[in-house]
Short mmCIF file of C-alpha atoms and ligand atoms in Angstrom, two decimals:
data_model
loop_
_atom_site.label_atom_id
_atom_site.label_comp_id
_atom_site.label_asym_id
_atom_site.label_seq_id
_atom_site.Cartn_x
_atom_site.Cartn_y
_atom_site.Cartn_z
CA MET A 1 90.31 138.21 138.17
CA ASN A 2 88.80 137.89 134.69
CA SER A 3 84.99 137.91 134.88
CA LEU A 4 84.81 134.28 133.71
CA ASP A 5 87.64 132.93 135.86
CA PRO A 6 86.83 130.22 138.43
CA GLN A 7 86.12 131.86 141.77
CA ILE A 8 86.07 128.82 144.04
CA VAL A 9 88.60 126.01 144.06
CA ILE A 10 87.04 122.69 145.01
CA VAL A 11 89.82 120.45 146.28
CA GLU A 12 89.09 116.91 145.14
CA MET A 13 89.77 114.61 148.08
CA ARG A 14 88.36 111.62 146.14
CA GLY A 15 84.71 111.83 147.09
CA GLN A 16 81.71 110.50 145.19
CA LEU A 17 79.83 113.81 145.41
CA THR A 18 82.57 116.27 144.48
CA GLN A 19 81.13 116.96 141.03
CA ASN A 20 77.80 117.75 142.67
CA ILE A 21 79.39 120.62 144.60
CA GLY A 22 80.43 122.06 141.24
CA ARG A 23 76.97 121.53 139.88
CA VAL A 24 75.21 123.38 142.71
CA LEU A 25 77.64 126.28 142.39
CA ARG A 26 77.14 126.59 138.65
CA ASN A 27 73.43 125.90 138.34
CA PHE A 28 71.99 127.55 141.41
CA LEU A 29 74.57 130.09 142.50
CA LYS A 30 75.78 130.93 138.94
CA VAL A 31 79.35 130.81 140.18
CA ARG A 32 82.08 129.04 138.24
CA PRO A 33 84.24 126.70 140.32
CA ILE A 34 87.24 124.63 139.31
CA ILE A 35 87.78 121.11 140.66
CA LEU A 36 91.42 120.20 141.26
CA SER A 37 93.47 117.54 143.03
CA PRO A 38 95.32 118.82 146.13
CA GLU A 39 98.58 119.11 144.12
CA LYS A 40 96.98 120.98 141.26
CA ALA A 41 95.00 123.16 143.66
CA ALA A 42 98.27 124.16 145.34
CA ALA A 43 99.77 125.24 142.01
CA TYR A 44 96.59 126.97 140.89
CA ILE A 45 96.07 128.98 144.07
CA GLU A 46 99.67 130.11 144.00
CA THR A 47 99.23 131.72 140.60
CA HIS A 48 95.54 132.74 140.55
CA SER A 49 93.40 134.78 142.85
CA VAL A 50 90.40 132.84 144.15
CA ARG A 51 87.63 133.84 146.53
CA GLY A 52 87.10 130.61 148.40
CA ILE A 53 88.19 127.00 148.81
CA ILE A 54 86.00 123.95 149.42
CA LEU A 55 87.57 120.68 150.58
CA SER A 56 85.46 117.78 149.31
CA GLY A 57 84.39 114.56 150.98
CA SER A 58 86.34 111.34 150.47
CA GLY A 59 86.10 107.58 150.64
CA ASN A 60 89.21 107.64 152.85
CA SER A 61 89.75 108.08 156.57
CA VAL A 62 92.10 110.85 157.73
CA ASN A 63 93.88 108.15 159.69
CA ASP A 64 94.74 106.15 156.51
CA THR A 65 98.36 106.39 155.45
CA ASN A 66 97.50 107.26 151.85
CA ALA A 67 94.61 109.59 152.66
CA PRO A 68 94.42 112.70 150.46
CA HIS A 69 95.92 115.69 152.18
CA ILE A 70 97.29 119.17 151.68
CA PRO A 71 100.87 119.76 152.85
CA ALA A 72 100.98 121.99 155.96
CA SER A 73 103.19 124.61 154.32
CA ILE A 74 100.67 125.03 151.49
CA PHE A 75 97.58 124.98 153.67
CA SER A 76 99.10 127.66 155.94
CA GLN A 77 99.60 129.85 152.87
CA TRP A 78 95.92 129.53 152.03
CA TYR A 79 94.42 130.44 155.36
CA LYS A 80 97.16 132.45 157.07
CA VAL A 81 98.89 134.37 154.32
CA LYS A 82 96.23 134.65 151.61
CA LYS A 83 93.37 134.51 154.15
CA ILE A 84 91.06 132.66 151.74
CA PRO A 85 87.80 131.44 153.33
CA ILE A 86 87.70 127.63 153.49
CA LEU A 87 84.81 125.18 153.89
CA GLY A 88 85.49 121.50 154.58
CA ILE A 89 82.74 119.01 153.73
CA CYS A 90 82.58 115.62 155.50
CA TYR A 91 86.12 114.25 155.09
CA GLY A 92 87.11 117.87 154.33
CA MET A 93 85.94 118.89 157.81
CA GLN A 94 87.62 115.87 159.40
CA TRP A 95 90.85 116.72 157.64
CA LEU A 96 90.60 120.32 158.92
CA ALA A 97 89.91 119.13 162.45
CA ALA A 98 92.86 116.73 162.34
CA PHE A 99 95.07 119.48 160.91
CA PHE A 100 94.23 121.63 163.95
CA GLU A 101 94.90 118.66 166.21
CA SER A 102 91.41 117.49 167.12
CA ARG A 103 90.77 113.79 167.32
CA VAL A 104 88.96 112.07 164.46
CA ALA A 105 87.80 108.56 165.31
CA ASN A 106 85.49 105.81 164.17
CA ILE A 107 82.80 105.76 166.86
CA GLU A 108 79.94 103.39 166.05
CA ARG A 109 77.27 105.46 167.85
CA LEU A 110 78.11 108.63 165.88
CA ARG A 111 78.07 107.11 162.40
CA GLU A 112 75.39 108.30 159.99
CA TYR A 113 74.16 107.33 156.57
CA GLY A 114 71.27 108.97 154.71
CA PRO A 115 68.90 111.63 156.05
CA SER A 116 70.20 113.01 159.35
CA ARG A 117 68.81 115.69 161.66
CA ILE A 118 71.03 118.48 162.95
CA THR A 119 70.50 121.30 165.45
CA VAL A 120 72.18 124.66 164.94
CA ILE A 121 73.45 125.76 168.35
CA SER A 122 75.21 129.00 167.55
CA THR A 123 74.24 131.85 165.25
CA ASP A 124 76.56 131.72 162.29
CA VAL A 125 76.48 133.12 158.78
CA LEU A 126 76.87 129.58 157.40
CA PHE A 127 73.32 128.76 158.60
CA TYR A 128 71.82 132.13 157.63
CA LYS A 129 68.17 131.73 156.46
CA THR A 130 67.97 128.10 157.60
CA PRO A 131 66.03 126.76 160.63
CA VAL A 132 67.53 125.63 163.92
CA GLU A 133 66.38 122.05 163.32
CA GLN A 134 66.93 120.73 159.82
CA THR A 135 67.39 117.55 157.83
CA THR A 136 70.72 117.07 156.13
CA TRP A 137 72.26 114.10 154.32
CA SER A 138 75.28 112.27 155.70
CA ASP A 139 77.60 109.41 154.89
CA HIS A 140 80.42 109.02 157.39
CA SER A 141 81.93 106.41 159.66
CA GLU A 142 84.48 108.71 161.30
CA SER A 143 83.58 111.66 163.48
CA VAL A 144 85.31 114.75 164.81
CA LEU A 145 85.70 114.70 168.61
CA ASN A 146 86.10 117.86 170.71
CA PRO A 147 87.31 120.40 168.17
CA GLY A 148 89.27 122.92 170.17
CA GLY A 149 91.57 125.87 169.75
CA ALA A 150 90.11 128.49 167.46
CA PHE A 151 87.10 126.30 166.56
CA ARG A 152 83.56 126.48 167.91
CA ILE A 153 80.91 123.84 167.41
CA ILE A 154 78.03 125.57 165.60
CA ALA A 155 75.73 122.58 165.00
CA VAL A 156 75.32 119.10 166.47
CA THR A 157 73.98 115.89 164.96
CA GLY A 158 70.88 114.07 166.16
CA VAL A 159 73.13 111.37 167.61
CA GLY A 160 75.19 113.85 169.63
CA GLY A 161 78.12 114.31 167.25
CA VAL A 162 79.68 117.43 165.79
CA ALA A 163 77.70 118.55 162.71
CA ALA A 164 79.46 121.84 161.94
CA ILE A 165 82.40 123.88 163.18
CA ALA A 166 83.65 127.41 162.57
CA SER A 167 86.70 129.51 163.23
CA HIS A 168 86.06 133.14 162.47
CA SER A 169 89.65 134.08 163.22
CA TYR A 170 90.88 131.71 160.50
CA ASN A 171 87.84 132.09 158.19
CA ILE A 172 87.36 128.32 158.20
CA TRP A 173 84.11 126.33 158.40
CA GLY A 174 83.40 122.62 158.36
CA VAL A 175 80.24 120.53 157.97
CA GLN A 176 80.01 116.82 158.65
CA PHE A 177 77.04 116.39 156.28
CA HIS A 178 76.87 116.89 152.49
CA PRO A 179 75.16 120.18 151.57
CA GLU A 180 75.75 119.30 147.88
CA ALA A 181 73.52 116.19 148.10
CA THR A 182 70.11 116.84 146.57
CA GLN A 183 68.53 115.23 149.64
CA CYS A 184 70.01 117.87 152.00
CA GLU A 185 67.06 120.14 152.79
CA PHE A 186 68.91 123.48 153.07
CA GLY A 187 72.12 122.40 151.35
CA GLU A 188 71.85 124.92 148.54
CA GLN A 189 71.28 127.76 151.04
CA ILE A 190 74.26 126.63 153.14
CA LEU A 191 76.52 126.60 150.08
CA ARG A 192 75.06 129.96 149.05
CA ASN A 193 75.92 131.35 152.48
CA PHE A 194 79.50 130.20 152.10
CA VAL A 195 79.99 131.17 148.46
CA ILE A 196 78.04 134.43 148.33
CA GLU A 197 77.89 135.75 151.92
CA ILE A 198 81.32 134.63 153.08
CA CYS A 199 83.43 134.48 149.89
CA ARG A 200 81.59 137.37 148.20
CA CYS A 201 81.48 135.63 144.81
CA THR A 202 79.50 137.31 142.06
CA SER A 203 77.61 135.54 139.32
CA ASN A 204 79.83 134.58 136.35
CA TRP A 205 78.41 131.32 135.00
CA GLU A 206 75.83 131.47 132.24
CA PRO A 207 75.80 128.75 129.60
CA SER A 208 76.00 131.36 126.81
CA SER A 209 79.22 132.86 128.15
CA VAL A 210 80.51 129.37 128.78
CA VAL A 211 80.48 128.52 125.07
CA ASP A 212 83.01 131.28 124.35
CA LEU A 213 84.95 130.47 127.46
CA ILE A 214 85.37 126.74 126.77
CA ARG A 215 86.08 127.38 123.10
CA GLY A 216 88.70 130.01 123.95
CA GLU A 217 90.42 127.90 126.58
CA THR A 218 90.42 124.78 124.39
CA VAL A 219 91.65 126.49 121.26
CA GLU A 220 94.44 128.09 123.27
CA ALA A 221 95.47 124.69 124.65
CA ILE A 222 95.55 123.24 121.11
CA GLY A 223 97.82 125.93 119.70
CA LYS A 224 98.91 124.99 116.19
CA ARG A 225 98.39 121.25 116.63
CA LYS A 226 95.88 118.94 114.89
CA VAL A 227 93.01 117.20 116.66
CA VAL A 228 91.27 113.87 116.14
CA LEU A 229 87.79 113.42 117.60
CA PRO A 230 86.28 109.96 118.05
CA TYR A 231 82.70 110.99 117.31
CA SER A 232 79.59 109.14 118.49
CA GLY A 233 77.07 111.59 117.06
CA GLY A 234 75.58 112.14 120.52
CA VAL A 235 75.25 115.50 122.19
CA ASP A 236 78.57 115.35 124.08
CA SER A 237 80.92 114.75 121.17
CA SER A 238 78.74 117.02 119.00
CA VAL A 239 79.24 119.90 121.43
CA VAL A 240 82.99 119.31 121.31
CA ALA A 241 82.83 119.16 117.50
CA ALA A 242 80.77 122.34 117.21
CA LEU A 243 83.08 124.20 119.59
CA LEU A 244 86.23 123.21 117.70
CA ALA A 245 85.26 122.72 114.02
CA PRO A 246 84.63 126.38 113.13
CA VAL A 247 88.00 127.39 114.55
CA LEU A 248 90.18 124.42 113.52
CA GLY A 249 88.74 123.67 110.07
CA ASN A 250 90.91 121.03 108.38
CA ARG A 251 93.02 120.58 111.49
CA LEU A 252 90.16 118.60 113.03
CA VAL A 253 88.87 115.22 111.88
CA GLY A 254 86.03 113.25 113.42
CA PHE A 255 85.33 109.57 112.88
CA THR A 256 83.01 106.85 114.08
CA PHE A 257 83.80 103.15 114.14
CA ASP A 258 81.18 100.81 112.83
CA GLY A 259 81.68 97.76 115.03
CA ASP A 260 78.24 96.38 114.11
CA HIS A 261 77.13 97.79 117.47
CA LEU A 262 75.19 100.78 116.14
CA ARG A 263 71.42 101.13 116.04
CA HIS A 264 69.11 100.98 113.05
CA GLN A 265 69.92 103.86 110.66
CA GLU A 266 72.43 105.29 113.12
CA GLY A 267 75.14 105.85 110.50
CA VAL A 268 72.82 108.17 108.59
CA GLU A 269 71.93 110.05 111.75
CA ILE A 270 75.58 110.45 112.80
CA ALA A 271 76.50 111.81 109.35
CA GLN A 272 73.68 114.33 109.65
CA HIS A 273 74.81 115.42 113.13
CA ALA A 274 78.40 115.81 111.91
CA ARG A 275 77.11 118.13 109.18
CA ILE A 276 75.26 120.24 111.76
CA CYS A 277 78.55 120.62 113.64
CA ARG A 278 80.48 121.33 110.39
CA LEU A 279 82.78 118.47 111.28
CA HIS A 280 84.93 116.67 108.69
CA TRP A 281 83.81 113.18 109.49
CA GLU A 282 84.06 109.59 108.28
CA MET A 283 82.71 106.18 109.23
CA ILE A 284 85.39 103.50 109.61
CA ASP A 285 84.27 99.90 109.15
CA LEU A 286 85.71 97.68 111.89
CA LYS A 287 82.79 95.26 112.21
CA THR A 288 84.85 92.09 112.08
CA GLN A 289 87.51 93.36 114.47
CA PHE A 290 85.01 94.52 117.10
CA VAL A 291 82.74 91.48 116.99
CA ASN A 292 85.67 89.04 117.10
CA ALA A 293 87.30 90.83 120.01
CA VAL A 294 84.13 91.19 122.11
CA ALA A 295 83.06 87.62 121.37
CA ALA A 296 86.46 86.36 122.57
CA ALA A 297 85.90 88.09 125.92
CA SER A 298 83.20 85.60 127.07
CA THR A 299 79.96 87.07 128.43
CA ASP A 300 81.36 89.12 131.27
CA GLY A 301 80.43 92.79 130.87
CA GLU A 302 83.65 94.24 132.18
CA LYS A 303 85.77 91.93 130.01
CA GLU A 304 83.66 92.78 126.97
CA ARG A 305 84.09 96.48 127.66
CA ASN A 306 87.85 96.00 127.89
CA ALA A 307 87.89 94.06 124.62
CA PHE A 308 85.80 96.78 122.98
CA GLN A 309 88.16 99.39 124.33
CA GLY A 310 91.19 97.51 122.92
CA VAL A 311 89.89 97.75 119.34
CA TYR A 312 88.65 101.30 119.94
CA VAL A 313 92.09 102.42 121.12
CA SER A 314 93.99 100.84 118.23
CA GLY A 315 91.45 102.34 115.80
CA ILE A 316 92.11 105.81 117.25
CA ARG A 317 95.87 105.27 117.10
CA ASN A 318 95.69 104.25 113.43
CA ARG A 319 93.55 107.20 112.48
CA ALA A 320 95.74 109.63 114.41
CA LYS A 321 98.84 108.26 112.67
CA SER A 322 97.32 108.55 109.23
CA PHE A 323 96.10 112.09 110.00
CA ASP A 324 99.54 113.25 111.03
CA PRO A 325 102.22 110.65 110.24
CA ASP A 326 105.30 112.79 110.94
CA SER A 327 105.13 115.36 113.64
CA GLY A 328 103.37 113.59 116.50
CA GLN A 329 101.84 117.02 117.12
CA ILE A 330 98.36 115.68 117.58
CA LEU A 331 95.70 115.83 120.26
CA ILE A 332 92.76 113.55 120.95
CA ALA A 333 89.54 115.35 121.94
CA GLN A 334 86.75 113.65 123.84
CA GLY A 335 83.30 114.57 125.08
CA THR A 336 83.89 113.00 128.51
CA LEU A 337 81.42 114.28 131.12
CA ALA A 338 81.64 114.47 134.89
CA PRO A 339 79.56 111.30 135.56
CA ASP A 340 81.80 109.24 133.24
CA VAL A 341 84.82 110.38 135.21
CA ILE A 342 83.18 109.72 138.57
CA GLU A 343 81.76 106.28 137.80
CA SER A 344 84.96 105.02 136.21
CA GLY A 345 86.72 105.79 139.48
CA GLU A 346 89.01 108.28 137.71
CA THR A 347 88.55 110.75 140.58
CA GLY A 348 89.74 108.05 142.96
CA GLY A 349 86.26 107.16 144.23
CA HIS A 350 84.83 103.67 144.01
CA ARG A 351 84.78 102.25 140.48
CA VAL A 352 81.17 101.60 139.48
CA VAL A 353 81.76 100.79 135.83
CA GLY A 354 84.55 101.30 133.31
CA HIS A 355 83.48 103.44 130.37
CA HIS A 356 85.16 102.67 127.07
CA ASN A 357 86.16 106.30 126.73
CA THR A 358 87.68 107.09 130.12
CA GLY A 359 91.28 106.44 131.09
CA LEU A 360 92.41 106.47 127.45
CA GLU A 361 95.41 108.57 128.46
CA LYS A 362 97.05 105.48 129.94
CA LEU A 363 96.36 103.44 126.80
CA LEU A 364 97.50 106.10 124.35
CA PRO A 365 100.36 107.65 126.31
CA GLU A 366 101.98 109.09 123.19
CA TYR A 367 99.13 111.61 122.76
CA ASP A 368 97.83 114.61 124.65
CA PHE A 369 94.12 114.69 125.42
CA LEU A 370 91.46 117.36 125.61
CA HIS A 371 88.33 116.91 127.72
CA PRO A 372 86.62 120.29 127.39
CA LEU A 373 83.39 119.09 129.07
CA GLN A 374 84.69 116.97 131.91
CA GLU A 375 83.34 119.12 134.71
CA LEU A 376 79.85 119.31 133.23
CA PHE A 377 76.72 117.22 133.64
CA LYS A 378 74.46 116.04 130.86
CA HIS A 379 71.78 118.69 131.24
CA GLU A 380 74.43 121.43 131.16
CA VAL A 381 75.90 120.06 127.95
CA ARG A 382 72.40 119.87 126.46
CA GLU A 383 71.88 123.51 127.34
CA ILE A 384 75.13 124.39 125.56
CA GLY A 385 73.96 122.32 122.56
CA ARG A 386 70.77 124.35 122.48
CA ILE A 387 72.76 127.60 122.52
CA LEU A 388 74.90 126.27 119.66
CA GLY A 389 71.72 125.88 117.64
CA PHE A 390 71.39 122.08 117.71
CA PRO A 391 67.95 120.73 116.85
CA GLN A 392 66.06 119.15 119.77
CA SER A 393 66.62 115.69 118.21
CA LEU A 394 70.35 116.13 118.77
CA SER A 395 70.52 118.17 121.98
CA HIS A 396 68.03 115.82 123.66
CA ARG A 397 69.05 112.56 122.01
CA HIS A 398 69.00 109.68 124.46
CA PRO A 399 72.52 108.73 125.50
CA PHE A 400 73.77 105.55 123.91
CA PRO A 401 76.80 103.85 125.45
CA GLY A 402 79.97 103.59 123.37
CA PRO A 403 79.98 99.76 123.24
CA GLY A 404 76.38 100.13 122.07
CA LEU A 405 74.42 97.01 121.25
CA PHE A 406 77.17 94.78 122.67
CA LEU A 407 75.92 95.81 126.12
CA ARG A 408 72.40 94.74 125.18
CA ILE A 409 73.15 91.04 124.65
CA LEU A 410 73.07 89.21 127.96
CA GLY A 411 74.22 85.72 128.85
CA ILE A 412 75.61 84.72 125.47
CA VAL A 413 78.58 85.62 123.33
CA PRO A 414 77.58 88.32 120.79
CA THR A 415 77.41 87.44 117.10
CA HIS A 416 76.45 89.47 114.02
CA GLU A 417 73.13 87.65 114.05
CA LEU A 418 72.34 88.56 117.65
CA LEU A 419 73.42 92.15 117.05
CA GLU A 420 70.93 92.21 114.19
CA LEU A 421 68.24 90.95 116.56
CA VAL A 422 68.84 93.57 119.28
CA ARG A 423 69.10 96.24 116.59
CA TRP A 424 65.60 95.25 115.47
CA LEU A 425 64.26 95.10 119.06
CA ASP A 426 65.68 98.51 119.87
CA TRP A 427 64.27 100.00 116.68
CA ARG A 428 60.76 98.63 117.24
CA VAL A 429 60.69 99.80 120.87
CA ARG A 430 61.80 103.28 119.85
CA GLU A 431 59.25 103.52 117.03
CA ILE A 432 56.37 102.44 119.24
CA THR A 433 57.25 104.70 122.17
CA VAL A 434 57.76 107.64 119.79
CA ALA A 435 54.35 106.96 118.23
CA HIS A 436 52.77 107.04 121.68
CA GLY A 437 54.56 110.30 122.53
CA VAL A 438 56.44 108.87 125.50
CA TYR A 439 59.94 108.45 124.09
CA ASP A 440 60.94 112.04 124.92
CA GLU A 441 59.65 111.67 128.48
CA ILE A 442 62.20 108.93 129.08
CA SER A 443 65.86 109.82 129.69
CA GLN A 444 67.23 106.56 128.32
CA LEU A 445 65.39 103.58 126.91
CA VAL A 446 67.37 100.36 127.12
CA THR A 447 66.23 97.33 125.16
CA ALA A 448 68.19 94.12 125.61
CA TYR A 449 68.10 90.44 124.75
CA GLY A 450 68.53 87.97 127.63
CA HIS A 451 69.71 84.51 126.66
CA LEU A 452 67.54 82.51 129.01
CA TYR A 453 65.11 80.02 127.53
CA MET A 454 61.56 80.22 128.85
CA HIS A 455 58.66 77.96 128.03
CA GLY A 456 55.61 79.20 126.17
CA VAL A 457 53.18 78.35 123.38
CA ARG A 458 52.92 79.44 119.77
CA GLY A 459 49.71 78.44 117.99
CA ASN A 460 48.98 75.10 119.57
CA GLU A 461 52.60 74.11 119.88
CA PRO A 462 54.83 74.36 122.94
CA ALA A 463 57.62 76.84 122.22
CA LYS A 464 60.75 78.06 123.88
CA GLY A 465 61.97 81.61 123.54
CA CYS A 466 64.17 84.14 125.30
CA PRO A 467 63.13 87.46 126.86
CA ALA A 468 63.46 90.95 125.47
CA LEU A 469 64.05 93.35 128.35
CA ILE A 470 62.76 96.91 128.22
CA ARG A 471 64.13 99.40 130.72
CA PRO A 472 62.63 102.91 130.53
CA PHE A 473 64.80 105.06 132.78
CA LYS A 474 64.33 108.61 134.05
CA THR A 475 67.18 110.72 135.44
CA THR A 476 68.79 114.15 135.24
CA ASP A 477 72.39 113.35 136.08
CA PHE A 478 72.65 109.60 135.29
CA MET A 479 74.20 109.09 138.73
CA THR A 480 70.86 108.07 140.21
CA GLY A 481 67.48 107.60 138.61
CA GLU A 482 63.96 106.25 138.69
CA PRO A 483 61.94 104.01 136.39
CA TYR A 484 59.60 105.62 133.90
CA TYR A 485 56.32 103.67 134.02
CA LEU A 486 54.78 102.85 130.65
CA THR A 487 51.02 102.62 130.33
CA PRO A 488 49.37 99.20 129.89
CA THR A 489 48.48 100.15 126.29
CA VAL A 490 52.10 100.84 125.37
CA MET A 491 53.34 97.75 127.21
CA SER A 492 50.83 95.54 125.48
CA GLU A 493 51.70 96.90 122.02
CA LEU A 494 55.42 96.43 122.70
CA SER A 495 54.91 92.86 123.88
CA ARG A 496 52.83 91.92 120.86
CA GLU A 497 55.35 93.46 118.47
CA LEU A 498 58.56 91.97 119.85
CA VAL A 499 57.32 88.38 120.05
CA LYS A 500 56.85 88.49 116.28
CA ASP A 501 60.45 87.31 116.15
CA LYS A 502 60.30 83.64 117.16
CA ARG A 503 63.49 83.90 119.23
CA ILE A 504 61.65 86.21 121.64
CA GLY A 505 59.35 84.31 123.97
CA ARG A 506 58.67 86.98 126.62
CA VAL A 507 58.83 90.73 127.00
CA LEU A 508 59.90 91.86 130.46
CA PHE A 509 59.71 95.42 131.77
CA ASP A 510 62.41 96.49 134.16
CA TYR A 511 61.35 99.08 136.73
CA THR A 512 64.37 98.99 139.04
CA PRO A 513 65.70 102.38 140.24
CA LYS A 514 69.41 103.30 140.23
CA PRO A 515 70.76 102.40 142.73
CA PRO A 516 70.71 99.46 143.08
CA GLY A 517 70.24 99.00 139.31
CA ARG A 518 72.27 100.76 136.68
CA THR A 519 71.00 102.26 133.46
CA GLU A 520 72.67 99.56 131.42
CA TYR A 521 72.85 95.85 132.20
CA LYS A 522 76.63 95.61 132.02
P1 XMP B 1 75.03 103.24 133.93
O1 XMP B 1 74.70 101.96 133.28
O2 XMP B 1 76.38 103.22 134.58
O3 XMP B 1 75.15 104.32 132.77
O4 XMP B 1 73.96 103.72 134.86
C1 XMP B 1 75.22 105.70 132.95
C2 XMP B 1 75.25 106.33 131.59
O5 XMP B 1 76.49 106.05 130.95
C3 XMP B 1 76.26 105.35 129.72
N1 XMP B 1 77.32 104.38 129.53
C4 XMP B 1 78.36 104.57 128.68
N2 XMP B 1 78.66 105.57 127.84
N3 XMP B 1 80.58 104.42 127.17
C5 XMP B 1 79.77 105.48 127.09
O6 XMP B 1 80.03 106.39 126.30
C6 XMP B 1 80.36 103.37 127.98
O7 XMP B 1 81.11 102.42 128.02
C7 XMP B 1 79.18 103.46 128.78
N4 XMP B 1 78.62 102.63 129.69
C8 XMP B 1 77.48 103.21 130.14
C9 XMP B 1 74.91 104.71 129.92
O8 XMP B 1 74.31 104.36 128.71
C10 XMP B 1 74.18 105.80 130.67
O9 XMP B 1 73.74 106.81 129.83
#
């Protein structure tokens, strides 16, 4: 095993939290995992040596006909022939139990959601350094009943269900709860016990070594081909650019579409960021095409995103063709991150929102894609940006969604004029929060225009105006998050500034957490 090779295979059974397992392993245990579908895991484990296997949770029931599964012949290879330690989490444990012929059933009384108490009833290395009574985090409707054969129950739930099982003869463990959830009190220790104590992994994940690793792997995958990079100027696509540009030189081109959806002075900033990454870059003017397409999609967010994506995809195709008209030997690189993949339902979980830049493979089937960052979370990519020498303004730039200002116009079809208005609102809000030193405290600051007339007064006259919405949002992984509360002084200055435009009658501050809110409004 090469010192940077993945040590643990996480088998993706289509769970919402699978990427979090990877995150805990990398960030806290310093161990590099690889997340693979059951089919890909089978192929990978056949040809690589790995120290452990984790079966993820899932939105499915083991009793569903299309539930994710591992063929018996392959699973037997893993635990019987190769004798690789295995941990099943939630659905992963249920799948293991069903495989060894225990019953898995939907019993109302045993269901759990959220914080859940467990009691450890048998000394086991999996619970090493954790107390007998502990709070975990669960989300399951089905439960394992009477695991038998080689399995022992090592912990029970507060409602009398099976919380954890072990078979030392097979080197297999299962937990009904989610140790990878941040809310699970001793989750990190439990994963540590599996990964370090049981699988004997050693530390091999440090962001500095990861730069060389990702660059090496990506450049190898590219071979002699050319690469186009749709470039937003944000930290994700900049990391991809900075990894590839020094090696590929003229074989890489980056471009940004101006669909009239960019922020004040953003073109200048993107050009500057491209220079930092040494990327050959150009801005392509598609203002009319984007605005016409999004406007034709009514005011429904998902339809607007699809319309945006349509123009985006044909823009990429055109640029790829002009970059390499003959050979078709071209790749499209993207700075897709783990949360984009999860929330778009690409891992098979529930679709929360379609991102304009996920699922492009289906829309551009004639090209091969590269997603060098797709197993990473935002803060990990920022750390890599820092190692690559990015200034703080780039490595910590607030994320800005691909469809940009189109997502900030609510309840009315977007026009150039309204885009100009939200561009101004966004700019003023950024300037004021920067001046008060709070902008960098916020993870993402969303300013939107809501087309909803409200009554007010201007001078002595009755007046009608629409609200500007300000959403200061704080998060580390963008999967969940909390509001960032502005002080009354900042709020009052913002309100007084934004109503200077007569179309704005109110300024509303949005302090909804995610969930149930999202960062963006659509
Ligand atoms: P939500 O609104 O789902 O956003 O909480 C999570 C993060 O994703 C960004 N976002 C997008 N980024 N294309 C992108 O590149 C998109 O279509 C898109 N939609 C949302 C959002 O701004 C936040 O940072």
